[in-house]
Structure formats: structure tokens, C-alpha cells
């Protein structure tokens, strides 16, 4: 789920909220209790871990596993077919 940032227009309180994309935006400030929260536009951050699609897809030179490069080198991989 994405993390959204909000700021109160009344007291300038900042907060982050984990919400579904389909959830309604928050409106009441937890600090001052007024309905003046506005959703901020910010870059979302994420980190890819493990050996997922990003390691095996979209590689150039038909290489499929950079982490294991050199461990399985055979002459048959270097043949080109037209």
C-alpha cells in the first residue's frame, strides 16, 4: 500500500498515512482537530530486494543473471543465430 503525506493548512502539522488507493483522503488533522488536511504531492520510495524480475529481465546481450556471471560460462552461449 502506498504511503501518503499530509499537511495541515491550519497548524502546519505533517503526517504520513498508509492507505489504499481507493480510500478517501484524510481531512481531519490529528494535532489541531480541524478539517484542513491536504494531501501533498511527493515522490514515493521503494526498494527491490532479492532476485526478482529486475535481475532477470531487460538485460542486454542476452545475459540473464549478472549475479552468477562467470560461474556458468560456456562457448555455446556466444553463438549468434540470424
CSV table of C-alpha atoms in Angstrom, one decimal:
chain,number,residue,atom,x,y,z
A,1,UNK,CA,0.0,0.0,0.0
A,2,UNK,CA,1.2,3.5,-0.7
A,3,UNK,CA,2.3,5.9,1.9
A,4,UNK,CA,0.7,9.4,1.6
A,5,UNK,CA,1.9,12.6,3.1
A,6,UNK,CA,-0.5,15.2,4.5
A,7,UNK,CA,0.0,18.7,5.9
A,8,UNK,CA,-2.5,20.7,7.9
A,9,UNK,CA,-3.1,24.1,6.4
A,10,UNK,CA,-4.0,25.5,9.9
A,11,UNK,CA,-1.2,24.3,12.1
A,12,UNK,CA,1.4,23.0,9.5
A,13,UNK,CA,1.4,19.6,11.2
A,14,UNK,CA,2.9,16.9,8.8
A,15,UNK,CA,2.0,13.3,8.9
A,16,UNK,CA,2.2,10.1,6.8
A,17,UNK,CA,-0.6,7.6,6.4
A,18,UNK,CA,-0.6,4.2,4.8
A,19,UNK,CA,-3.8,4.0,2.8
A,20,UNK,CA,-5.3,2.0,-0.1
A,21,UNK,CA,-5.5,3.9,-3.4
A,22,UNK,CA,-9.3,3.6,-3.1
A,23,UNK,CA,-9.5,5.1,0.4
A,24,UNK,CA,-10.9,8.6,0.7
A,25,UNK,CA,-8.2,11.2,1.6
A,26,UNK,CA,-7.9,12.2,5.2
A,27,UNK,CA,-9.3,15.5,6.1
A,28,UNK,CA,-9.1,16.0,9.9
A,29,UNK,CA,-5.8,17.0,11.5
A,30,UNK,CA,-4.8,14.8,14.5
A,31,UNK,CA,-2.9,17.7,16.0
A,32,UNK,CA,-5.5,20.5,16.0
A,33,UNK,CA,-8.7,18.6,15.1
A,34,UNK,CA,-9.7,20.9,12.2
A,35,UNK,CA,-10.7,19.6,8.8
A,36,UNK,CA,-7.8,21.3,7.0
A,37,UNK,CA,-5.5,18.4,6.0
A,38,UNK,CA,-4.3,18.5,2.4
A,39,UNK,CA,-2.6,15.6,0.6
A,40,UNK,CA,0.9,16.5,-0.5
A,41,UNK,CA,2.4,15.5,-3.9
A,42,UNK,CA,5.7,13.7,-3.2
A,43,UNK,CA,7.8,11.0,-4.7
A,44,UNK,CA,7.2,7.6,-3.4
A,45,UNK,CA,10.1,5.5,-2.4
A,46,UNK,CA,10.5,1.7,-2.7
A,47,UNK,CA,13.3,-0.8,-2.6
A,48,UNK,CA,13.5,-4.0,-4.6
A,49,UNK,CA,15.1,-6.9,-2.6
A,50,UNK,CA,16.1,-10.4,-3.6
A,51,UNK,CA,16.4,-12.0,-7.0
A,52,UNK,CA,13.2,-10.8,-8.6
A,53,UNK,CA,12.2,-9.8,-12.2
A,54,UNK,CA,14.5,-6.8,-12.2
A,55,UNK,CA,17.6,-9.1,-12.1
A,56,UNK,CA,16.5,-11.5,-14.8
A,57,UNK,CA,14.5,-9.3,-17.3
A,58,UNK,CA,15.5,-6.4,-19.5
A,59,UNK,CA,19.2,-7.4,-19.7
A,60,UNK,CA,21.3,-6.6,-22.8
A,61,UNK,CA,23.5,-9.2,-24.6
A,62,UNK,CA,21.1,-12.0,-23.7
A,63,UNK,CA,22.6,-12.2,-20.2
A,64,UNK,CA,20.0,-13.5,-17.7
A,65,UNK,CA,21.9,-13.5,-14.3
A,66,UNK,CA,24.5,-10.9,-13.6
A,67,UNK,CA,25.0,-12.1,-10.0
A,68,UNK,CA,26.1,-15.6,-11.3
A,69,UNK,CA,28.1,-14.1,-14.2
A,70,UNK,CA,31.3,-16.1,-14.8
A,71,UNK,CA,30.2,-19.2,-12.9
A,72,UNK,CA,28.4,-20.8,-15.9
A,73,UNK,CA,30.4,-19.7,-18.9
A,74,UNK,CA,30.2,-22.0,-21.9
A,75,UNK,CA,31.1,-21.5,-25.6
A,76,UNK,CA,27.5,-22.3,-26.7
A,77,UNK,CA,26.1,-19.0,-25.4
A,78,UNK,CA,28.2,-16.9,-27.6
A,79,UNK,CA,26.8,-18.3,-30.9
A,80,UNK,CA,24.6,-15.9,-32.8
A,81,UNK,CA,21.7,-17.1,-35.0
A,82,UNK,CA,20.4,-15.0,-37.8
